[in-house]
Coordinates of N, CA and C in Angstrom, one line a residue:
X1 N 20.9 16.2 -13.7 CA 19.5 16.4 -13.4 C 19.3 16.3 -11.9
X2 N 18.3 17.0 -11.0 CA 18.4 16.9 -9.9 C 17.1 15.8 -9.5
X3 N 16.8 15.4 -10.6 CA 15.7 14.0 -10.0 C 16.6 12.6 -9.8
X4 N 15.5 11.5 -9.7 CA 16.1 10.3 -9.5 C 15.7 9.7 -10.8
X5 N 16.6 8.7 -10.9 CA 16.1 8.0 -12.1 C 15.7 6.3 -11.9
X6 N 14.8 6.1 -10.8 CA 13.7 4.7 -10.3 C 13.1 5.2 -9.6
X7 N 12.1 5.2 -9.2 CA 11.1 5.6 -8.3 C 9.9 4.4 -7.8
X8 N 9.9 4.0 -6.7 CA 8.8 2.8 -6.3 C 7.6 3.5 -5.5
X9 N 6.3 3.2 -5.6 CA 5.4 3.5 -5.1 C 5.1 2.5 -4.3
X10 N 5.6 2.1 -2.9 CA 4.9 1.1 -2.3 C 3.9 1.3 -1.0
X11 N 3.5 2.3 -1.5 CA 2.2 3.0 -0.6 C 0.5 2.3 -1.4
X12 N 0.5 3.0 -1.8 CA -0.6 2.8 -2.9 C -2.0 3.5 -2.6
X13 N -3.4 3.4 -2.7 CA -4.3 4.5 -2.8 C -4.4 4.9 -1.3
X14 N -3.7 4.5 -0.2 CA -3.5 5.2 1.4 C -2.9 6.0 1.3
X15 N -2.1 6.2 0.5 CA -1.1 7.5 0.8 C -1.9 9.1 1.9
X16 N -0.9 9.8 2.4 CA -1.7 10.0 3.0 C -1.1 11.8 2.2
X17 N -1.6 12.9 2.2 CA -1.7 14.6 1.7 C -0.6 14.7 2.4
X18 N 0.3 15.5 1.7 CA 1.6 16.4 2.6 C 1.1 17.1 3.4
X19 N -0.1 18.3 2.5 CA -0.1 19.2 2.7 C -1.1 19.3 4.0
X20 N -1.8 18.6 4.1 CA -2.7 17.7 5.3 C -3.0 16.7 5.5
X21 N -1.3 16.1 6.6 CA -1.7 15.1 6.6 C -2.1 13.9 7.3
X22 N -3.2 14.2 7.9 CA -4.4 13.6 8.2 C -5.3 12.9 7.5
X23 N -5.5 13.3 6.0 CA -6.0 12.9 5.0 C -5.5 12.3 3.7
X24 N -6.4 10.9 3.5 CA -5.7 10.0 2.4 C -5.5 11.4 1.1
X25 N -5.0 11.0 0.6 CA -4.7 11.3 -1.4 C -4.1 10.6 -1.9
X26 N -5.1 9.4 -2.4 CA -4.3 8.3 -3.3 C -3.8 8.9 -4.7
X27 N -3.7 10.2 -5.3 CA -2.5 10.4 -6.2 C -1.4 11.4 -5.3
X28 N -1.4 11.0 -4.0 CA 0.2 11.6 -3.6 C 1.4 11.1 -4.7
X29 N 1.2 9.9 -3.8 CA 2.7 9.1 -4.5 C 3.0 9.2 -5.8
X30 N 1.8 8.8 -6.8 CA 2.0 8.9 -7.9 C 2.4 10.2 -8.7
X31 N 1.8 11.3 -8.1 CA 2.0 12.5 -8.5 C 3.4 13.1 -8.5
X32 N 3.6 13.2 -7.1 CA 5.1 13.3 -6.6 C 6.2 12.6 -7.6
X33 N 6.3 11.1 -7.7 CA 7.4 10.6 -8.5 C 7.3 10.9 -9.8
X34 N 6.2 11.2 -10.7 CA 5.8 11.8 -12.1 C 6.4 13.5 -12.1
X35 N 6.3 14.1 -10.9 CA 7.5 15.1 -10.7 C 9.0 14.9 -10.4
X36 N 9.6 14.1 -9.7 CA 10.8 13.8 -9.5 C 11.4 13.3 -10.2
X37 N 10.7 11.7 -11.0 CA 11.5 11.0 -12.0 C 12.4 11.5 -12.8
X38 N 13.8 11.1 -13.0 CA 14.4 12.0 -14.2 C 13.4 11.8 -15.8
X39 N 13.8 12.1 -16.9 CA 13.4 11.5 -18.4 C 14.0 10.4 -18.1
X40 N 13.3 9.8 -18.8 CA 13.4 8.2 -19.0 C 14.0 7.4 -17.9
X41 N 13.4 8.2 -16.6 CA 13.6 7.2 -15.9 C 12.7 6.0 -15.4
X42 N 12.3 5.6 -14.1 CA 11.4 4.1 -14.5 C 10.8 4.5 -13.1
X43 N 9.4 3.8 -12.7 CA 8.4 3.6 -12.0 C 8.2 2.3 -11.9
X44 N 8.4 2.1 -10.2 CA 7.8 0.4 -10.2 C 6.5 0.9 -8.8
X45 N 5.7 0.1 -9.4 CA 4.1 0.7 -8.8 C 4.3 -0.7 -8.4
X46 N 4.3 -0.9 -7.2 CA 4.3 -2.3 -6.4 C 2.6 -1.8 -5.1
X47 N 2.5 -0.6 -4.7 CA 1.7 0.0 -3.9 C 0.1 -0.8 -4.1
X48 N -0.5 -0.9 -2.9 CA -1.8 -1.4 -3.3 C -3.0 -0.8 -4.0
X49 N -3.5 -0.8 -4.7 CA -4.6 -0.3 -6.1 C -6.1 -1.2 -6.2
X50 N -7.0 -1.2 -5.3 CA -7.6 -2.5 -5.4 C -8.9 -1.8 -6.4
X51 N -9.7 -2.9 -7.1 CA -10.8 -2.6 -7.7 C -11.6 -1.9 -7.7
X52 N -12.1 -2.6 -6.1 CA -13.3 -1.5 -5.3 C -12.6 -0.7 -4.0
X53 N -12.8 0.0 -3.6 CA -12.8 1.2 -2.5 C -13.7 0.9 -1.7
X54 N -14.1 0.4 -0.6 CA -15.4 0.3 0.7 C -15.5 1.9 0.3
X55 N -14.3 2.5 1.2 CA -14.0 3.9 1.8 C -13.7 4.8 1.3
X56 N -13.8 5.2 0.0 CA -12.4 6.0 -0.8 C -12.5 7.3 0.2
X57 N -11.4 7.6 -0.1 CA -11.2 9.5 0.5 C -11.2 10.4 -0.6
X58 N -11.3 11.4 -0.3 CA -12.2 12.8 -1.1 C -11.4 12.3 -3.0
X59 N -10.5 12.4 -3.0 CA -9.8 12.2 -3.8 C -9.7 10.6 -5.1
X60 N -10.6 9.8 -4.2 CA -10.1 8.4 -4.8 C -11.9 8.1 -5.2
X61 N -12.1 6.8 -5.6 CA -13.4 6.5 -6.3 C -13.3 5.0 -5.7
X62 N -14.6 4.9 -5.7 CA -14.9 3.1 -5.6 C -14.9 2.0 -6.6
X63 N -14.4 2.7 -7.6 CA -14.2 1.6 -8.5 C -13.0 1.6 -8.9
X64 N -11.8 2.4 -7.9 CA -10.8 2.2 -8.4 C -9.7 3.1 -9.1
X65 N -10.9 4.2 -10.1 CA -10.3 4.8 -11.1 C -8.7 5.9 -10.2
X66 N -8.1 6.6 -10.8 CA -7.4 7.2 -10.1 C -6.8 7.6 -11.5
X67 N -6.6 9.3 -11.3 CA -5.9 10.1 -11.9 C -4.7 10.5 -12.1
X68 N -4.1 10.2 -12.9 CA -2.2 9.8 -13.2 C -2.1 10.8 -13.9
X69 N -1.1 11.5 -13.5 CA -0.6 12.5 -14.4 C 0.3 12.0 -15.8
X70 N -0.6 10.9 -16.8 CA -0.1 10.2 -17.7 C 0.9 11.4 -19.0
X71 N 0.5 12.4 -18.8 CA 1.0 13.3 -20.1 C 2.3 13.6 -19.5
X72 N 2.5 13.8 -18.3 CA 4.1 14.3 -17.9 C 5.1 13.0 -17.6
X73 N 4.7 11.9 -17.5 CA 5.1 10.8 -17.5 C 5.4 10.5 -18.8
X74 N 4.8 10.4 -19.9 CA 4.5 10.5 -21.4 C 5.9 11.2 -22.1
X75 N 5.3 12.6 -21.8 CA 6.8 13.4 -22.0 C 7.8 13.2 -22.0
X76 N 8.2 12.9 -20.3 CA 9.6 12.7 -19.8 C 10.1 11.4 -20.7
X77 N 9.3 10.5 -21.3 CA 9.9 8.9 -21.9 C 9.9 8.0 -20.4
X78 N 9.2 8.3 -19.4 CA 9.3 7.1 -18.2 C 8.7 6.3 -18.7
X79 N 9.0 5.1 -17.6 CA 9.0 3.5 -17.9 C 7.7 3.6 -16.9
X80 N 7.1 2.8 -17.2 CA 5.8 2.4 -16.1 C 5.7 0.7 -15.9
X81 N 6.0 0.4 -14.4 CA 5.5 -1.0 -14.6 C 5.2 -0.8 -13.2
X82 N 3.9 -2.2 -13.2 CA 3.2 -2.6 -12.2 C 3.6 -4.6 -12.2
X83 N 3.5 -4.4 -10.6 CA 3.7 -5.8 -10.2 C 2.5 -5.5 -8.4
X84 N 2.7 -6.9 -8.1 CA 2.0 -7.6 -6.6 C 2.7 -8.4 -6.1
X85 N 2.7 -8.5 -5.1 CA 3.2 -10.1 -4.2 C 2.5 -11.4 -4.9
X86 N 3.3 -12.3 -4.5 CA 2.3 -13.3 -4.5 C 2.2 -13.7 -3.5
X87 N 1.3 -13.6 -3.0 CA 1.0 -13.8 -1.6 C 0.0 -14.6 -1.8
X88 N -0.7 -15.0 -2.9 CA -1.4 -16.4 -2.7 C -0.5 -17.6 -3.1
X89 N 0.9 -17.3 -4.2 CA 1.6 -18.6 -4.1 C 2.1 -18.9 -2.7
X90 N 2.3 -18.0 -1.7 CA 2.8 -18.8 -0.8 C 2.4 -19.0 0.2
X91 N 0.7 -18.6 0.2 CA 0.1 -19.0 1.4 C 0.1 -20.5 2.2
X92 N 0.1 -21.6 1.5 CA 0.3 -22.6 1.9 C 1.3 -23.2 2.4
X93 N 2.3 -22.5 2.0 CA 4.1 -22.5 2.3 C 4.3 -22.0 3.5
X94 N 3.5 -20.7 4.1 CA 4.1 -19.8 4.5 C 3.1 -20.6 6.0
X95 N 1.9 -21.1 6.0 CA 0.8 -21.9 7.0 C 1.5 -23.0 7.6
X96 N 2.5 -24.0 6.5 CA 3.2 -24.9 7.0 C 4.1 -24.5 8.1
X97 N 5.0 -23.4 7.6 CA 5.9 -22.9 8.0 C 5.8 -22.6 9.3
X98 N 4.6 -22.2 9.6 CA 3.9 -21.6 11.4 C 4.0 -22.4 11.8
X99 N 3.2 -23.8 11.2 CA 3.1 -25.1 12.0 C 3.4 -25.6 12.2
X100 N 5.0 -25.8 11.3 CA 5.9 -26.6 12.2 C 7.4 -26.2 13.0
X101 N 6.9 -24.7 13.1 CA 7.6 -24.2 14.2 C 8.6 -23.5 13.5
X102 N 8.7 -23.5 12.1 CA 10.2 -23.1 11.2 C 10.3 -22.0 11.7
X103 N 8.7 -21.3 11.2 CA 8.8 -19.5 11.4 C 7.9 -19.1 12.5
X104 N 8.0 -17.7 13.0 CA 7.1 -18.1 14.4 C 6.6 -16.2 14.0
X105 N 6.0 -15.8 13.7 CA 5.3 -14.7 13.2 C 5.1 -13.8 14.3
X106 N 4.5 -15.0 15.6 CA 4.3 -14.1 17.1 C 5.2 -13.0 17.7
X107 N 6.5 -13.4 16.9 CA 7.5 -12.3 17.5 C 6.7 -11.1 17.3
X108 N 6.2 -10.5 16.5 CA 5.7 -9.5 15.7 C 4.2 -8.9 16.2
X109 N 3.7 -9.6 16.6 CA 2.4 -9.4 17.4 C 2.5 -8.9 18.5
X110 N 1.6 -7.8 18.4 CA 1.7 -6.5 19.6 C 0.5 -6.6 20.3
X111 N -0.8 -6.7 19.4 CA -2.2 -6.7 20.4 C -2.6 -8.4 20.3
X112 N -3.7 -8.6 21.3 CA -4.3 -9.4 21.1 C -5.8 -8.9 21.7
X113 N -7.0 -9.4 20.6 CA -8.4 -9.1 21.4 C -9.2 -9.5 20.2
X114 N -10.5 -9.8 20.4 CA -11.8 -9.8 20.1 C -12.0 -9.2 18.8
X115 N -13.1 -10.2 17.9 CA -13.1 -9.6 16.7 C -14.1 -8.1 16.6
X116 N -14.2 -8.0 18.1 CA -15.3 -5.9 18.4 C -14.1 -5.5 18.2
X117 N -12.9 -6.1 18.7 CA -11.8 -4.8 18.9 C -10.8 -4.9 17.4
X118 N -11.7 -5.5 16.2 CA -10.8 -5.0 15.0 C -11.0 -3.7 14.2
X119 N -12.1 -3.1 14.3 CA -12.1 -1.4 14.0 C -11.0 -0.8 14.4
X120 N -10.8 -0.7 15.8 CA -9.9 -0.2 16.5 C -8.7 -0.3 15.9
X121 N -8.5 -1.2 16.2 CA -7.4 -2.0 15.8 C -6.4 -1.7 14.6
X122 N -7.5 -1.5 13.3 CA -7.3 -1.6 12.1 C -7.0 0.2 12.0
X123 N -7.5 0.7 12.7 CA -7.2 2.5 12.7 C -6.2 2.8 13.3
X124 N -5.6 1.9 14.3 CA -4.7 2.4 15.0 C -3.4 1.9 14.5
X125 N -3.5 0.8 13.9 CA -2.6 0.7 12.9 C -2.5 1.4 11.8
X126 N -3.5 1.7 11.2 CA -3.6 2.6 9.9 C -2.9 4.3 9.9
X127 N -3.1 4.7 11.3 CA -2.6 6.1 12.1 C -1.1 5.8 12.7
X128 N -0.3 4.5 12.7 CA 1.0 4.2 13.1 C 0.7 4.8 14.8
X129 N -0.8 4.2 15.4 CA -1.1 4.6 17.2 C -1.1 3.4 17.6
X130 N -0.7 3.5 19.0 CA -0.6 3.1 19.9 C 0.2 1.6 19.8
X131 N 1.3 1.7 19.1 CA 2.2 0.7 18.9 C 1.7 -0.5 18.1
X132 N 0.5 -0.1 17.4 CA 0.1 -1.4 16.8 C 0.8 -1.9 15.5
X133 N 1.4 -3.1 15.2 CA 2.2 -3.7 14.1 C 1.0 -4.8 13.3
X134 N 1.0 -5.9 14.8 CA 0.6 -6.8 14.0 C -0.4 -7.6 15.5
X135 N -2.1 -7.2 15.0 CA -2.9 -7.8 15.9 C -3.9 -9.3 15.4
X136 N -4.0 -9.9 16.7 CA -4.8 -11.6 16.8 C -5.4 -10.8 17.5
X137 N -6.8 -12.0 16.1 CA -8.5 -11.7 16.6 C -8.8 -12.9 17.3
X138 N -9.2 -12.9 18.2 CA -10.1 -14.7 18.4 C -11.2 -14.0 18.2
X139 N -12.0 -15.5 17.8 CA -13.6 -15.2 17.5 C -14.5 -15.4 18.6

């Protein structure tokens, strides 16, 4: 078979259109690997999915909903599983950790500015511009 047989989605409703891409389409990813997957092969959907949408793009809804190509996934016998980080079990682990010097996060930090300059900020990251990784707000 010339597909794969695992496929991970760790994009999730940002994905951005092949075919223009400038623009979100949060069923890229999922569409795409419901094509590639071999039969019975497996899906791990780790990608972010949240409830509400502020912003959705042309393609996505504010409440979430999102269109899966469930019938060809159905077909083939794929496996579907969803998981998240826990990223709230280790928030308190991970706060210690800064504070007592174990881990130092700042390596990573590219900008620093003002909570005016988190729009920006948050776009230019979102666009992989102007070098931005990982920006500190002061208030």
């Amino acid at each position: 078979m010339d597909g794969v047989e695992v496929g991970i989605d760790a994009v999730g409703f940002q994905a951005y259109d092949r075919s223009s891409p400038g623009t979100e389409n949060p069923r890229q990813v999922i569409s795409d690997l419901a094509r590639l997957v071999n039969p019975t092969g497996h899906l791990g959907i780790v990608g972010v999915y949240p409830e509400k949408d502020q912003h959705p793009a042309p393609e996505g809804s504010e409440d979430g909903h999102l269109t899966v190509p469930w019938a060809t996934l159905f077909a083939k016998g794929v496996s579907v599983n969803f998981g998240r980080t826990h990223d709230r079990r280790y928030t308190v682990l991970l706060r210690d950790l800064v504070l007592s010097g174990r881990a130092r996060p700042g390596v990573i930090v590219t900008h620093h500015g003002g909570l005016d300059d988190a729009p920006g900020f948050f776009r230019a990251f979102d666009e992989r511009a102007d070098g931005v990784i990982k920006a500190v707000l002061q208030p």
